[in-house]
PDB file of C-alpha atoms in Angstrom:
ATOM      1  CA  ASN A   1     -46.508  33.428  15.863  1.00  0.00           C
ATOM      2  CA  GLU A   2     -43.870  31.934  18.100  1.00  0.00           C
ATOM      3  CA  LEU A   3     -41.032  29.666  16.601  1.00  0.00           C
ATOM      4  CA  PRO A   4     -41.027  26.193  18.060  1.00  0.00           C
ATOM      5  CA  THR A   5     -38.691  25.211  20.303  1.00  0.00           C
ATOM      6  CA  PRO A   6     -35.628  23.552  18.771  1.00  0.00           C
ATOM      7  CA  PRO A   7     -34.768  20.199  19.765  1.00  0.00           C
ATOM      8  CA  ARG A   8     -32.043  19.862  22.467  1.00  0.00           C
ATOM      9  CA  PHE A   9     -28.774  18.169  21.772  1.00  0.00           C
ATOM     10  CA  ILE A  10     -27.343  16.309  24.694  1.00  0.00           C
ATOM     11  CA  PHE A  11     -23.652  16.102  24.570  1.00  0.00           C
ATOM     12  CA  GLY A  12     -22.645  12.505  24.868  1.00  0.00           C
ATOM     13  CA  THR A  13     -25.667  10.791  23.203  1.00  0.00           C
ATOM     14  CA  LEU A  14     -23.958  10.098  20.046  1.00  0.00           C
ATOM     15  CA  PRO A  15     -24.323   6.386  18.980  1.00  0.00           C
ATOM     16  CA  ALA A  16     -21.495   4.452  20.502  1.00  0.00           C
ATOM     17  CA  ASP A  17     -20.099   3.185  17.085  1.00  0.00           C
ATOM     18  CA  VAL A  18     -19.962   6.764  15.823  1.00  0.00           C
ATOM     19  CA  SER A  19     -18.270   8.367  18.999  1.00  0.00           C
ATOM     20  CA  ALA A  20     -15.762   5.415  19.164  1.00  0.00           C
ATOM     21  CA  THR A  21     -14.617   5.980  15.794  1.00  0.00           C
ATOM     22  CA  TYR A  22     -14.345   9.412  16.037  1.00  0.00           C
ATOM     23  CA  PHE A  23     -12.463   9.300  19.294  1.00  0.00           C
ATOM     24  CA  SER A  24     -10.154   6.505  18.387  1.00  0.00           C
ATOM     25  CA  ARG A  25      -8.550   8.466  15.832  1.00  0.00           C
ATOM     26  CA  SER A  26      -6.970  10.974  17.933  1.00  0.00           C
ATOM     27  CA  ALA A  27      -3.425  10.495  16.523  1.00  0.00           C
ATOM     28  CA  LEU A  28      -1.987  11.616  13.207  1.00  0.00           C
ATOM     29  CA  ALA A  29       0.474   9.985  11.198  1.00  0.00           C
ATOM     30  CA  PRO A  30       3.684  11.637  10.746  1.00  0.00           C
ATOM     31  CA  ILE A  31       3.699  14.691   8.551  1.00  0.00           C
ATOM     32  CA  GLY A  32       6.334  15.049   5.820  1.00  0.00           C
ATOM     33  CA  VAL A  33       7.563  14.244   2.245  1.00  0.00           C
ATOM     34  CA  TYR A  34       8.487  10.806   1.342  1.00  0.00           C
ATOM     35  CA  THR A  35      10.857  10.378  -1.538  1.00  0.00           C
ATOM     36  CA  ALA A  36      10.750   7.274  -3.890  1.00  0.00           C
ATOM     37  CA  ARG A  37      13.198   6.420  -6.578  1.00  0.00           C
ATOM     38  CA  GLY A  38      12.398   4.465  -9.618  1.00  0.00           C
ATOM     39  CA  LEU A  39       8.763   4.109  -9.178  1.00  0.00           C
ATOM     40  CA  THR A  40       6.531   3.499 -12.014  1.00  0.00           C
ATOM     41  CA  LEU A  41       3.147   5.390 -11.807  1.00  0.00           C
ATOM     42  CA  GLY A  42      -0.017   4.382 -13.790  1.00  0.00           C
ATOM     43  CA  ASP A  43      -3.735   3.950 -14.165  1.00  0.00           C
ATOM     44  CA  GLY A  44      -5.530   3.932 -10.811  1.00  0.00           C
ATOM     45  CA  LEU A  45      -2.665   5.922  -9.248  1.00  0.00           C
ATOM     46  CA  VAL A  46      -0.827   2.560  -8.622  1.00  0.00           C
ATOM     47  CA  LEU A  47       2.771   2.734  -7.764  1.00  0.00           C
ATOM     48  CA  SER A  48       4.954  -0.091  -8.548  1.00  0.00           C
ATOM     49  CA  ALA A  49       8.740  -0.943  -8.186  1.00  0.00           C
ATOM     50  CA  ASP A  50      10.793  -4.103  -8.903  1.00  0.00           C
ATOM     51  CA  GLY A  51       7.891  -5.877 -10.024  1.00  0.00           C
ATOM     52  CA  ARG A  52       5.703  -5.336  -6.904  1.00  0.00           C
ATOM     53  CA  ILE A  53       2.727  -3.131  -6.411  1.00  0.00           C
ATOM     54  CA  ILE A  54       3.053  -0.647  -3.583  1.00  0.00           C
ATOM     55  CA  VAL A  55       0.768  -0.226  -0.675  1.00  0.00           C
ATOM     56  CA  ALA A  56       1.528   2.880   1.362  1.00  0.00           C
ATOM     57  CA  PRO A  57      -1.376   3.504   4.183  1.00  0.00           C
ATOM     58  CA  GLN A  58       0.667   6.650   5.253  1.00  0.00           C
ATOM     59  CA  LEU A  59      -0.057   8.186   1.747  1.00  0.00           C
ATOM     60  CA  ASN A  60      -3.600   6.914   1.997  1.00  0.00           C
ATOM     61  CA  ILE A  61      -2.705   4.207  -0.641  1.00  0.00           C
ATOM     62  CA  GLN A  62      -4.887   1.465   0.958  1.00  0.00           C
ATOM     63  CA  GLN A  63      -4.658  -2.275   0.123  1.00  0.00           C
ATOM     64  CA  SER A  64      -8.407  -2.060  -0.882  1.00  0.00           C
ATOM     65  CA  HIS A  65      -7.789   0.845  -3.254  1.00  0.00           C
ATOM     66  CA  VAL A  66      -4.865  -0.919  -4.975  1.00  0.00           C
ATOM     67  CA  GLU A  67      -6.955  -4.206  -5.224  1.00  0.00           C
ATOM     68  CA  GLN A  68      -9.888  -2.254  -6.750  1.00  0.00           C
ATOM     69  CA  ALA A  69      -7.443  -0.589  -9.349  1.00  0.00           C
ATOM     70  CA  ILE A  70      -5.938  -4.027 -10.144  1.00  0.00           C
ATOM     71  CA  ARG A  71      -9.324  -5.297 -10.947  1.00  0.00           C
ATOM     72  CA  GLU A  72     -10.582  -2.026 -12.678  1.00  0.00           C
ATOM     73  CA  PHE A  73      -7.479  -1.593 -15.018  1.00  0.00           C
ATOM     74  CA  GLY A  74      -6.288  -5.380 -15.288  1.00  0.00           C
ATOM     75  CA  LEU A  75      -3.021  -4.794 -13.667  1.00  0.00           C
ATOM     76  CA  SER A  76      -0.189  -7.270 -12.683  1.00  0.00           C
ATOM     77  CA  GLY A  77       2.715  -6.812 -10.358  1.00  0.00           C
ATOM     78  CA  THR A  78       4.690  -5.356 -13.119  1.00  0.00           C
ATOM     79  CA  GLN A  79       3.372  -2.051 -14.903  1.00  0.00           C
ATOM     80  CA  LYS A  80       5.243  -1.451 -18.024  1.00  0.00           C
ATOM     81  CA  TRP A  81       6.127   2.112 -18.564  1.00  0.00           C
ATOM     82  CA  SER A  82       5.773   3.938 -21.695  1.00  0.00           C
ATOM     83  CA  ARG A  83       7.984   7.175 -20.613  1.00  0.00           C
ATOM     84  CA  HIS A  84      11.011   7.664 -18.428  1.00  0.00           C
ATOM     85  CA  LEU A  85      10.900  11.018 -16.594  1.00  0.00           C
ATOM     86  CA  GLU A  86      14.252  12.244 -15.406  1.00  0.00           C
ATOM     87  CA  GLY A  87      14.742  14.203 -12.517  1.00  0.00           C
ATOM     88  CA  GLN A  88      12.286  15.051  -9.494  1.00  0.00           C
ATOM     89  CA  TYR A  89       8.731  15.339  -9.805  1.00  0.00           C
ATOM     90  CA  ALA A  90       5.708  15.657  -6.985  1.00  0.00           C
ATOM     91  CA  LEU A  91       2.407  14.027  -6.750  1.00  0.00           C
ATOM     92  CA  ILE A  92      -0.141  15.757  -4.699  1.00  0.00           C
ATOM     93  CA  VAL A  93      -3.252  14.143  -6.304  1.00  0.00           C
ATOM     94  CA  GLY A  94      -4.717  10.814  -4.571  1.00  0.00           C
ATOM     95  CA  LEU A  95      -7.862   8.969  -4.591  1.00  0.00           C
ATOM     96  CA  GLY A  96     -10.715  11.139  -5.019  1.00  0.00           C
ATOM     97  CA  TYR A  97      -9.170  13.625  -7.364  1.00  0.00           C
ATOM     98  CA  LYS A  98     -12.051  13.786  -9.678  1.00  0.00           C
ATOM     99  CA  ILE A  99     -14.011  15.338  -6.550  1.00  0.00           C
ATOM    100  CA  TYR A 100     -13.895  18.881  -5.832  1.00  0.00           C
ATOM    101  CA  GLY A 101     -13.885  18.752  -2.115  1.00  0.00           C
ATOM    102  CA  HIS A 102     -11.045  16.428  -2.150  1.00  0.00           C
ATOM    103  CA  TRP A 103      -8.954  19.000  -3.979  1.00  0.00           C
ATOM    104  CA  LEU A 104      -9.802  21.366  -1.017  1.00  0.00           C
ATOM    105  CA  ALA A 105      -9.353  18.919   1.818  1.00  0.00           C
ATOM    106  CA  ASP A 106      -6.851  16.452   0.542  1.00  0.00           C
ATOM    107  CA  MET A 107      -4.661  17.633  -2.244  1.00  0.00           C
ATOM    108  CA  LEU A 108      -3.982  21.352  -2.176  1.00  0.00           C
ATOM    109  CA  PRO A 109      -3.013  21.265   1.537  1.00  0.00           C
ATOM    110  CA  ARG A 110      -0.298  18.982   0.742  1.00  0.00           C
ATOM    111  CA  LEU A 111       1.511  21.919  -1.266  1.00  0.00           C
ATOM    112  CA  ALA A 112       2.192  23.343   2.487  1.00  0.00           C
ATOM    113  CA  VAL A 113       3.792  20.089   3.322  1.00  0.00           C
ATOM    114  CA  LEU A 114       6.160  20.256   0.145  1.00  0.00           C
ATOM    115  CA  SER A 115       6.731  23.915   0.949  1.00  0.00           C
ATOM    116  CA  SER A 116       7.620  23.437   4.676  1.00  0.00           C
ATOM    117  CA  ALA A 117      10.012  20.572   3.473  1.00  0.00           C
ATOM    118  CA  GLY A 118      11.851  23.391   1.389  1.00  0.00           C
ATOM    119  CA  ILE A 119      10.670  22.154  -1.783  1.00  0.00           C
ATOM    120  CA  ASP A 120      10.346  25.255  -4.309  1.00  0.00           C
ATOM    121  CA  LEU A 121       6.765  25.136  -5.604  1.00  0.00           C
ATOM    122  CA  ASP A 122       7.604  27.582  -8.310  1.00  0.00           C
ATOM    123  CA  GLU A 123      10.174  25.050  -9.879  1.00  0.00           C
ATOM    124  CA  ILE A 124       9.136  21.547  -9.033  1.00  0.00           C
ATOM    125  CA  ARG A 125       7.430  19.473 -11.755  1.00  0.00           C
ATOM    126  CA  TRP A 126       4.017  17.865 -11.075  1.00  0.00           C
ATOM    127  CA  LEU A 127       2.546  14.641 -12.098  1.00  0.00           C
ATOM    128  CA  VAL A 128      -1.173  14.545 -12.670  1.00  0.00           C
ATOM    129  CA  PRO A 129      -3.717  11.887 -14.143  1.00  0.00           C
ATOM    130  CA  ALA A 130      -4.342  12.103 -17.793  1.00  0.00           C
ATOM    131  CA  ASP A 131      -8.051  12.494 -16.732  1.00  0.00           C
ATOM    132  CA  ILE A 132      -7.537  15.341 -14.150  1.00  0.00           C
ATOM    133  CA  PRO A 133     -10.856  17.435 -14.088  1.00  0.00           C
ATOM    134  CA  GLN A 134     -11.003  20.886 -15.632  1.00  0.00           C
ATOM    135  CA  PHE A 135     -11.435  22.224 -12.184  1.00  0.00           C
ATOM    136  CA  GLY A 136      -8.233  20.726 -10.975  1.00  0.00           C
ATOM    137  CA  GLU A 137      -6.262  22.269 -13.743  1.00  0.00           C
ATOM    138  CA  THR A 138      -7.935  25.605 -13.029  1.00  0.00           C
ATOM    139  CA  MET A 139      -6.929  25.498  -9.264  1.00  0.00           C
ATOM    140  CA  LEU A 140      -3.376  24.666 -10.250  1.00  0.00           C
ATOM    141  CA  ASP A 141      -3.445  27.472 -12.895  1.00  0.00           C
ATOM    142  CA  LEU A 142      -4.991  29.930 -10.305  1.00  0.00           C
ATOM    143  CA  LEU A 143      -2.036  29.067  -8.047  1.00  0.00           C
ATOM    144  CA  GLY A 144       0.518  30.032 -10.618  1.00  0.00           C
ATOM    145  CA  PHE A 145       1.520  26.389 -11.688  1.00  0.00           C
ATOM    146  CA  ASP A 146       2.330  26.524 -15.352  1.00  0.00           C
ATOM    147  CA  LYS A 147       0.849  23.815 -17.640  1.00  0.00           C
ATOM    148  CA  ASP A 148       4.290  23.230 -18.998  1.00  0.00           C
ATOM    149  CA  ARG A 149       5.258  21.791 -15.513  1.00  0.00           C
ATOM    150  CA  LEU A 150       2.253  19.384 -15.447  1.00  0.00           C
ATOM    151  CA  PHE A 151       3.000  15.949 -16.605  1.00  0.00           C
ATOM    152  CA  ARG A 152       0.363  13.497 -17.442  1.00  0.00           C
ATOM    153  CA  PHE A 153       0.156   9.582 -16.631  1.00  0.00           C
ATOM    154  CA  GLY A 154      -2.117   7.065 -16.979  1.00  0.00           C
ATOM    155  CA  GLY A 155      -5.015   6.810 -19.598  1.00  0.00           C
ATOM    156  CA  ASN A 156      -3.737   7.777 -23.071  1.00  0.00           C
ATOM    157  CA  ALA A 157      -0.607   8.975 -21.471  1.00  0.00           C
ATOM    158  CA  GLY A 158       0.653   5.653 -20.318  1.00  0.00           C
ATOM    159  CA  SER A 159       2.595   4.522 -17.145  1.00  0.00           C
ATOM    160  CA  VAL A 160       5.693   6.754 -16.376  1.00  0.00           C
ATOM    161  CA  LEU A 161       8.908   5.530 -14.618  1.00  0.00           C
ATOM    162  CA  VAL A 162      10.103   8.492 -12.397  1.00  0.00           C
ATOM    163  CA  ASP A 163      13.545   9.000 -11.463  1.00  0.00           C
ATOM    164  CA  GLU A 164      12.562  10.774  -8.040  1.00  0.00           C
ATOM    165  CA  LEU A 165       9.101  11.112  -6.873  1.00  0.00           C
ATOM    166  CA  LEU A 166       8.008  13.558  -3.918  1.00  0.00           C
ATOM    167  CA  LEU A 167       4.857  12.218  -2.064  1.00  0.00           C
ATOM    168  CA  PRO A 168       3.697  14.561   0.572  1.00  0.00           C
ATOM    169  CA  SER A 169       1.618  13.045   3.478  1.00  0.00           C
ATOM    170  CA  PHE A 170      -1.924  13.890   4.147  1.00  0.00           C
ATOM    171  CA  LEU A 171      -2.733  16.564   6.797  1.00  0.00           C
ATOM    172  CA  HIS A 172      -5.303  14.630   8.355  1.00  0.00           C
ATOM    173  CA  ASN A 173      -6.538  11.170   9.545  1.00  0.00           C
ATOM    174  CA  GLY A 174     -10.034  11.230   8.106  1.00  0.00           C
ATOM    175  CA  VAL A 175     -11.278  13.085  11.303  1.00  0.00           C
ATOM    176  CA  ARG A 176      -8.821  15.334  12.623  1.00  0.00           C
ATOM    177  CA  TYR A 177      -6.325  17.695  10.793  1.00  0.00           C
ATOM    178  CA  SER A 178      -2.852  18.526  11.761  1.00  0.00           C
ATOM    179  CA  ARG A 179      -1.872  22.092  12.940  1.00  0.00           C
ATOM    180  CA  ILE A 180       0.146  22.806   9.574  1.00  0.00           C
ATOM    181  CA  LEU A 181      -3.570  23.133   8.047  1.00  0.00           C
ATOM    182  CA  GLN A 182      -3.066  26.832   9.290  1.00  0.00           C
ATOM    183  CA  GLN A 183       0.112  26.951   7.008  1.00  0.00           C
ATOM    184  CA  ALA A 184      -1.701  25.322   4.032  1.00  0.00           C
ATOM    185  CA  ALA A 185      -4.712  27.958   4.261  1.00  0.00           C
ATOM    186  CA  THR A 186      -2.113  30.922   4.563  1.00  0.00           C
ATOM    187  CA  LEU A 187      -0.169  29.422   1.547  1.00  0.00           C
ATOM    188  CA  LEU A 188      -3.018  29.089  -0.627  1.00  0.00           C
TER     189      LEU A 188
END
């Protein structure tokens, strides 16, 4: 029996809207570590300071995500914090933290951004959502991050006021990755 001839794909025949979206995202935002002082972090990964909720597209904290969290958690412009965390902490989790693939594509590669910026990954303390999935904790454990350096926020853990929060940028723009992805793969 002969196998049927596979259909041919002719380059350039993608629907215009798909190809236009793909090729319009050729630029990446600057890769680096943002430092914020005196931020409150709580439910829905919402950051606030001075009575204002923060929108930061460079960290994938989009207006639509913030609006959804405000509705879901009934937030106002001022989040009341229940704990003050002194010193420096890092946040690598973002939207989608309950999805395994986002850990591989979005969160864990951010460790390379921190490392490239000179942050000692063996010493830094980590902020994680109170409802971090078990696989997320397992990944961090397998990478050698002690549970005593994981500090929970949101849900029953309440909002936290952080003296200094390190926020590494993402390595992609939704379509294309930065070359630092190779460093991330080597690090992991």
